[in-house]
CSV table of C-alpha atoms in Angstrom, one decimal:
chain,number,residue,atom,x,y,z
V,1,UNK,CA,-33.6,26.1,6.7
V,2,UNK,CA,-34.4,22.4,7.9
V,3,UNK,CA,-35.1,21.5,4.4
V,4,UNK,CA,-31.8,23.2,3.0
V,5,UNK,CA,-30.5,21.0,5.0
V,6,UNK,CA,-32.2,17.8,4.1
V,7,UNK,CA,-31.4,18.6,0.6
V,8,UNK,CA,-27.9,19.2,1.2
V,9,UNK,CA,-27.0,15.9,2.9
V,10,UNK,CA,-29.1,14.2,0.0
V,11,UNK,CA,-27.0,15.6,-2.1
V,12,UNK,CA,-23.7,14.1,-0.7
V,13,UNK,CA,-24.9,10.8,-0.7
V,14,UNK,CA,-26.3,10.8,-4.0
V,15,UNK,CA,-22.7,11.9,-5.1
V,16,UNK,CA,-21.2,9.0,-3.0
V,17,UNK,CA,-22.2,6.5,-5.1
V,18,UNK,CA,-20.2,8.0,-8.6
V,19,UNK,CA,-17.5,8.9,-6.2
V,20,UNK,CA,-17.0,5.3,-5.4
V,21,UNK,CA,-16.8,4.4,-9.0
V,22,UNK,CA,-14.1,6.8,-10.0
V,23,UNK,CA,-11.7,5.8,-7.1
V,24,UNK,CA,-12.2,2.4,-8.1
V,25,UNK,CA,-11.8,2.5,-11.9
V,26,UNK,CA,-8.9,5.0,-11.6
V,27,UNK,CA,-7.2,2.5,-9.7
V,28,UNK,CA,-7.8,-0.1,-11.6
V,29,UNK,CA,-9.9,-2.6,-9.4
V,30,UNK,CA,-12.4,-4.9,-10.3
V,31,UNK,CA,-16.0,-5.0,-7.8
V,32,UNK,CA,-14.6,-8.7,-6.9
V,33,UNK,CA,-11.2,-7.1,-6.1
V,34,UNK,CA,-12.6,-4.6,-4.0
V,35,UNK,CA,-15.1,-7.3,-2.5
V,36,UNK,CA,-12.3,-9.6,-1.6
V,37,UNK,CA,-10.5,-6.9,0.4
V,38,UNK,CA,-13.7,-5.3,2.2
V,39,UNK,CA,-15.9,-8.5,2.7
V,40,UNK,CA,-18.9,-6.7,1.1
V,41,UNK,CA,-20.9,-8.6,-2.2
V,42,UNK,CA,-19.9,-7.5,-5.5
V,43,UNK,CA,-24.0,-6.6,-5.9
V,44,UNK,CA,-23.9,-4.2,-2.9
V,45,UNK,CA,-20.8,-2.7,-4.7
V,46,UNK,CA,-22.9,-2.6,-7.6
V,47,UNK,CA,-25.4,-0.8,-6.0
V,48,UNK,CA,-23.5,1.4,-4.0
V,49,UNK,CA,-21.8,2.7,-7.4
V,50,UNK,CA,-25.3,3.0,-9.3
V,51,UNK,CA,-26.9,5.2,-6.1
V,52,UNK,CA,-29.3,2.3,-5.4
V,53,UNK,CA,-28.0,1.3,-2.4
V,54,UNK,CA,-27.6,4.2,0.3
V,55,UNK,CA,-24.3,4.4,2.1
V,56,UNK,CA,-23.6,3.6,5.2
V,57,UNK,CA,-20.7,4.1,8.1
V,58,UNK,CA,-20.5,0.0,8.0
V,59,UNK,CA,-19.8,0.4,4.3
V,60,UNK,CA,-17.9,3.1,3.8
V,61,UNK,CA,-15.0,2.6,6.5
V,62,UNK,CA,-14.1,-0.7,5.0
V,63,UNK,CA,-14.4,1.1,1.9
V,64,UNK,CA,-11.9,4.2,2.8
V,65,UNK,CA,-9.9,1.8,4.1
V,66,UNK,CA,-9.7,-0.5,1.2
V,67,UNK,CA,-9.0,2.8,-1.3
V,68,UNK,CA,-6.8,4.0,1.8
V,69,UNK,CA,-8.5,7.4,1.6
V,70,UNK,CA,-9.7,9.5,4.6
V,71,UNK,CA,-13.5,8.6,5.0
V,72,UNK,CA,-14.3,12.3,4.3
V,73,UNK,CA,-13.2,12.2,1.0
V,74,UNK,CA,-16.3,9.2,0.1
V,75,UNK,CA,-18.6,11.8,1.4
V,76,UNK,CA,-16.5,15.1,-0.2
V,77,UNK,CA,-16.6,16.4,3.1
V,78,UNK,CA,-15.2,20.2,3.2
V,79,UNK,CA,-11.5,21.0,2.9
V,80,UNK,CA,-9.6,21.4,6.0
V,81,UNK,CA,-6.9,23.6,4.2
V,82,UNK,CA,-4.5,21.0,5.5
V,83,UNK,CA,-2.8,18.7,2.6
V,84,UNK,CA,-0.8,16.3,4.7
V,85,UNK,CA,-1.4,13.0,4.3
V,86,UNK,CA,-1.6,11.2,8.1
V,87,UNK,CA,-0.1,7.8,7.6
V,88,UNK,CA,-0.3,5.5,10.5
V,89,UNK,CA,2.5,3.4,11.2
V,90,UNK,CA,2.3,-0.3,11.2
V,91,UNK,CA,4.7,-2.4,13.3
V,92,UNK,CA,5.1,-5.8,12.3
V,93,UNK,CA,8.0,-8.4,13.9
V,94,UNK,CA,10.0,-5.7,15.0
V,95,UNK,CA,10.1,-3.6,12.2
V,96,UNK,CA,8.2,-0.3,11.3
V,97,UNK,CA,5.9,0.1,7.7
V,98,UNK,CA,4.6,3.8,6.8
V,99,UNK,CA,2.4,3.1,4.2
V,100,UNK,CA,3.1,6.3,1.7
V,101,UNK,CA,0.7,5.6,-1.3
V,102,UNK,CA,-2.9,5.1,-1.4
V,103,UNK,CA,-3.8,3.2,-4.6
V,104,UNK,CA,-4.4,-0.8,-4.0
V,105,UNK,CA,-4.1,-3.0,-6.9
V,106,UNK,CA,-1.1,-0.6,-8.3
V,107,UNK,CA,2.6,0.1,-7.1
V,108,UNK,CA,2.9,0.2,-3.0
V,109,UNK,CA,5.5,2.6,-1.6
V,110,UNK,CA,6.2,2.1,2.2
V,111,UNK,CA,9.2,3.4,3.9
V,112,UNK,CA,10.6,0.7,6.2
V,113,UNK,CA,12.3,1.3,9.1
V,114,UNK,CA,14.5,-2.6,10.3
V,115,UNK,CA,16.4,-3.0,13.4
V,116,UNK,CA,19.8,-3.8,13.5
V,117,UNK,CA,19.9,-7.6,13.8
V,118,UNK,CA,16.6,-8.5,11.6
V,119,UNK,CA,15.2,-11.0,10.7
V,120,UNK,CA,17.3,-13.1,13.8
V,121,UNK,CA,17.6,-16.5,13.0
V,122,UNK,CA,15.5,-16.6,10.0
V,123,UNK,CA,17.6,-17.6,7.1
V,124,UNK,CA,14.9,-18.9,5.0
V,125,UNK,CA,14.5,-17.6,1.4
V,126,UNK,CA,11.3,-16.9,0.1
V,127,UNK,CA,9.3,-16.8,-3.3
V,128,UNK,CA,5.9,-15.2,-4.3
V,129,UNK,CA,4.6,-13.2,-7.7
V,130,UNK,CA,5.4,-9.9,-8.3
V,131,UNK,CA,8.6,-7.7,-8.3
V,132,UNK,CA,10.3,-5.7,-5.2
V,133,UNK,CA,12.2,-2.5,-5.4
V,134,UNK,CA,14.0,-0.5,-2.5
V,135,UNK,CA,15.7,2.5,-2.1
V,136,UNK,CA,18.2,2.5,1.0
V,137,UNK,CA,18.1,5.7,2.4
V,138,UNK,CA,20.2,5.1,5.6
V,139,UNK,CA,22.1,2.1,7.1
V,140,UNK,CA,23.0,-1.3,4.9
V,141,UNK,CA,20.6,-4.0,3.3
V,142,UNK,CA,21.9,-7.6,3.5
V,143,UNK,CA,20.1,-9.3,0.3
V,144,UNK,CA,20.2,-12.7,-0.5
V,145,UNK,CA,18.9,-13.2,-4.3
V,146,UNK,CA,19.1,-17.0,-5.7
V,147,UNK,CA,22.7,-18.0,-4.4
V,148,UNK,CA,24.1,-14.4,-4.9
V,149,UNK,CA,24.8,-11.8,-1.7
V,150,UNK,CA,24.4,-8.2,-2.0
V,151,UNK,CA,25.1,-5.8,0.0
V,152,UNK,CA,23.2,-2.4,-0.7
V,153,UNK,CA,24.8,0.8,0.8
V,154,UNK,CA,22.9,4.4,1.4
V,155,UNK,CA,21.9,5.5,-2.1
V,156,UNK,CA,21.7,2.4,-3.4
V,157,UNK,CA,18.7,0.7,-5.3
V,158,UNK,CA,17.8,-3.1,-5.7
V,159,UNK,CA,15.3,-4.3,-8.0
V,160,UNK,CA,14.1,-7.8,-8.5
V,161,UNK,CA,11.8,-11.0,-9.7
V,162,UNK,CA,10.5,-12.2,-6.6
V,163,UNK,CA,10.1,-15.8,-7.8
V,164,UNK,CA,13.7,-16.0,-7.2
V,165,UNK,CA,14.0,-17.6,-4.0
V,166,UNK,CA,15.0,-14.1,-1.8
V,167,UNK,CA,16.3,-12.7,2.0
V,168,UNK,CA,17.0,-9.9,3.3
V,169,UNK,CA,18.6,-8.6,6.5
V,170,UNK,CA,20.1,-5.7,8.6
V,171,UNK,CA,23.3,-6.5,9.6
V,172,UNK,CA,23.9,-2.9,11.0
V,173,UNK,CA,25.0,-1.3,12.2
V,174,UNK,CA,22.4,1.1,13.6
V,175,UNK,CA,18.5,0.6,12.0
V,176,UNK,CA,18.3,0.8,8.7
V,177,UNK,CA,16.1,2.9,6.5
V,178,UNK,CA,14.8,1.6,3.8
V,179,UNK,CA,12.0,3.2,0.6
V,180,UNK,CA,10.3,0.2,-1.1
V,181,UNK,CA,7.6,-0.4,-4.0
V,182,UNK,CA,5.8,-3.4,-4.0
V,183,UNK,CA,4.6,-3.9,-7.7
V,184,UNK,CA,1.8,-6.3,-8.3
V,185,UNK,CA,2.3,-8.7,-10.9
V,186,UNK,CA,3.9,-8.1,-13.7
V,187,UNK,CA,4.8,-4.3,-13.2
V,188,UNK,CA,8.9,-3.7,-12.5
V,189,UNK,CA,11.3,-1.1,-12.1
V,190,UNK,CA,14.4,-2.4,-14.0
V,191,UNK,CA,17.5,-1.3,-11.6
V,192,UNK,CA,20.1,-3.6,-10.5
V,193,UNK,CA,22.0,-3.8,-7.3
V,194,UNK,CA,26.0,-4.5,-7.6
V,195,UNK,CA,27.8,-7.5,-6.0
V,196,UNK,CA,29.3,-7.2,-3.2
């Protein structure tokens, strides 16, 4: 029974190693983009992958966390019968993120949750790569694109290059509710907000 055992376990961490592979190629990551966000070599990577390198707890949570799977899927630990996904809340200068995808390197969804009253003082515009998209599902959006003012309603979408210089707000009332996809680079949605 003892060596059943034995053989078992084996088993799942030989199939760690091509299990790491596949969440990585079908997400589209390169071994230095996955090494950049976990701190481990791109060699141990390598050799994680190839099953020449044995896996380890220090390895694999900053590897589930990286893929944002549950660490039992690395290992193909059992089914629980329960399909819900678990996400933790992040809270971040007053506002609430629920992260609601798990594929780095592709399209982030998040559903936001802003108090009435954000960002406070901070007017300041901002510019970095990649395109934003969001979805309001309750309460109003304040967003400042270039020198144009929107105002996005419940129901409505806004889409945009976020190289132009960009702020948002909540000017309530009440929190608003808020659906967003962070594309990397070069991906967008194409959906316009109108004028207010």
């Amino acid at each position: 029974m003892a060596n059943d055992t034995l053989e078992t376990f084996d088993e799942v961490l030989e199939s760690v190693g091509p299990r790491l592979r596949a969440l990585r190629t079908e997400r589209g990551t390169t071994l230095a983009q996955l090494s950049e966000a976990t701190g481990i070599s791109v060699s141990t990577l390598s050799r994680l992958e190839s099953g020449q390198r044995r896996p380890t707890l220090e390895l694999l949570l900053p590897l589930a966390r990286a893929h944002q799977v549950q660490l039992d899927e690395l290992v193909d630990a059992p089914p629980t019968g329960d399909p819900r996904i678990y996400a933790r809340p992040i809270k971040r200068h007053g506002t609430v993120h629920i992260p609601l995808s798990r594929r780095p390197g592709g399209l982030q969804a998040f559903k936001q949750i802003l108090p009435e009253g954000y960002p406070g003082n901070d007017f300041e515009q901002k510019t970095h790569e990649g395109y934003d998209w969001f979805y309001v599902l309750s309460g109003r959006i304040r967003l400042r694109l270039g020198d144009q003012d929107f105002v996005v309603k419940e129901g409505e979408v806004a889409e945009f290059d976020c190289r132009v210089p960009h702020w948002f707000s909540n000017p309530g009332p009440g929190p608003a509710e808020v659906l967003c996809l962070y594309g990397p680079q070069g991906e967008r949605m194409h959906v316009r907000a109108r004028t207010k």
